Tab-separated table of C-alpha atoms in Angstrom:
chain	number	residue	atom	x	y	z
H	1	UNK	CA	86.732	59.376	99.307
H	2	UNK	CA	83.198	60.078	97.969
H	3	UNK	CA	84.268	61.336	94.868
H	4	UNK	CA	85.887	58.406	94.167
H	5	UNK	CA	83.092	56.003	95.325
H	6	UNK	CA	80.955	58.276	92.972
H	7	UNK	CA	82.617	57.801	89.856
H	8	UNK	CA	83.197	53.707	90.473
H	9	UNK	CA	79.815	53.534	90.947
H	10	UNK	CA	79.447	55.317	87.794
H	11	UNK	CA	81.650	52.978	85.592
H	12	UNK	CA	80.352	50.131	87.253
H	13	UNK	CA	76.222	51.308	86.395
H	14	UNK	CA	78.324	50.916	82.565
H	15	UNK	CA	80.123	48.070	82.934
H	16	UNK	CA	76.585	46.739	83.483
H	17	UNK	CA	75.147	48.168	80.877
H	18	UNK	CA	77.504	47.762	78.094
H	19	UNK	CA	78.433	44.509	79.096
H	20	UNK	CA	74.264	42.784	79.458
H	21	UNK	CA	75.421	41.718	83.357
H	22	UNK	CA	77.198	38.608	81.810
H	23	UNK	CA	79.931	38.812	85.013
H	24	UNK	CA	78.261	38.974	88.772
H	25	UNK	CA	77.866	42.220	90.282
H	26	UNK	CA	81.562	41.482	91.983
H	27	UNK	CA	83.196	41.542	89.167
H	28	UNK	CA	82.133	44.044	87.427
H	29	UNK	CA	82.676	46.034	90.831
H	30	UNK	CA	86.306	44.697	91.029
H	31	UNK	CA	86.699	45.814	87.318
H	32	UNK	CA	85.277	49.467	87.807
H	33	UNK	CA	87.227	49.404	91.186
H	34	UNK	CA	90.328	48.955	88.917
H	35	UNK	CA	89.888	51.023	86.378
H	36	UNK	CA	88.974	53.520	88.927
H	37	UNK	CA	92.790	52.819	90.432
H	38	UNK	CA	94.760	52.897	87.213
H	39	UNK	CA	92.872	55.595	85.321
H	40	UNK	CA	95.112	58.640	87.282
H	41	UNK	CA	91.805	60.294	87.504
H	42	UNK	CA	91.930	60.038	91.473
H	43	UNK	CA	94.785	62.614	92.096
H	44	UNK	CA	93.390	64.971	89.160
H	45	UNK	CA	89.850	64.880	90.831
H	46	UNK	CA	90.860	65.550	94.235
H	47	UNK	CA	92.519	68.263	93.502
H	48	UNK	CA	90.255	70.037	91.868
H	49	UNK	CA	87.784	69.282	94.774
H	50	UNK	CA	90.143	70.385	97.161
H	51	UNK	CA	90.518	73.697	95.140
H	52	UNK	CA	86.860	74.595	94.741
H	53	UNK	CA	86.537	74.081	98.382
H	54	UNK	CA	89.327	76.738	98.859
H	55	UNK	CA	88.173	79.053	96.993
H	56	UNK	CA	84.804	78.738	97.396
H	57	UNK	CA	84.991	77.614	101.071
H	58	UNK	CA	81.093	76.091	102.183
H	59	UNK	CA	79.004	78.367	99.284
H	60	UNK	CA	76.960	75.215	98.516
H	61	UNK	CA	75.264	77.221	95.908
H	62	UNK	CA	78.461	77.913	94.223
H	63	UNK	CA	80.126	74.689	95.131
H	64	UNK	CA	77.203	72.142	93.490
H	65	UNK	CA	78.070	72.981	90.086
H	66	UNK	CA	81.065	73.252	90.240
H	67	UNK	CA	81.289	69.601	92.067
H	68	UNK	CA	78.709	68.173	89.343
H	69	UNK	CA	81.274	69.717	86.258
H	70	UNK	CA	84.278	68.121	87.774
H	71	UNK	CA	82.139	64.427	88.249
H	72	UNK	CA	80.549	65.117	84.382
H	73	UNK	CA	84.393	65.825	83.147
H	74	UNK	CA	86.029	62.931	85.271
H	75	UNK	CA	83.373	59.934	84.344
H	76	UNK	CA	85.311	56.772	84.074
H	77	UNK	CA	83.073	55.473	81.424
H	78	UNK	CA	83.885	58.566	79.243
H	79	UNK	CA	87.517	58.479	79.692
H	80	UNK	CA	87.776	55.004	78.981
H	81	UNK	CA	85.593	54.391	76.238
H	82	UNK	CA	87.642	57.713	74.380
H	83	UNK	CA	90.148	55.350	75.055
H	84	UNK	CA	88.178	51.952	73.579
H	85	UNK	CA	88.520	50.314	77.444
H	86	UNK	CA	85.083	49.315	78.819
């Protein structure tokens, strides 16, 4: 799912960041891809998605921010470094 794909992409753009690139660009991919998996943010995020697109149906000009909010809220480095994971 894209939403997904954005927000490993996301943690992994931290990962190498935070961490100066000391792992290879697989690893911290395999890391972000994991957090990504045990964070619970997946079902939370697609349903929201899902519901916007309900009620909202193809109103791109509503839809966008809405879309944006729900990546800004559901960032994986956010929600992990609350949590003192990186």
């Amino acid at each position: 799912m894209v939403s997904g794909s954005i927000l490993v992409f996301e943690y992994l753009y931290f990962l190498l960041q935070a961490r100066n690139a000391q792992n290879s660009l697989q690893e911290h991919l395999t890391l972000a891809v994991e957090a990504y998996q045990s964070s619970g943010v997946h079902t939370k995020v697609s349903m929201l998605i899902q519901t916007a697109f309900q009620k909202y149906g193809e109103d791109v000009e509503t839809l966008c921010p809405i879309l944006v909010n729900i990546a800004e809220e559901n960032q994986l480095s956010m929600m992990l470094s609350r949590k003192g994971i990186t």
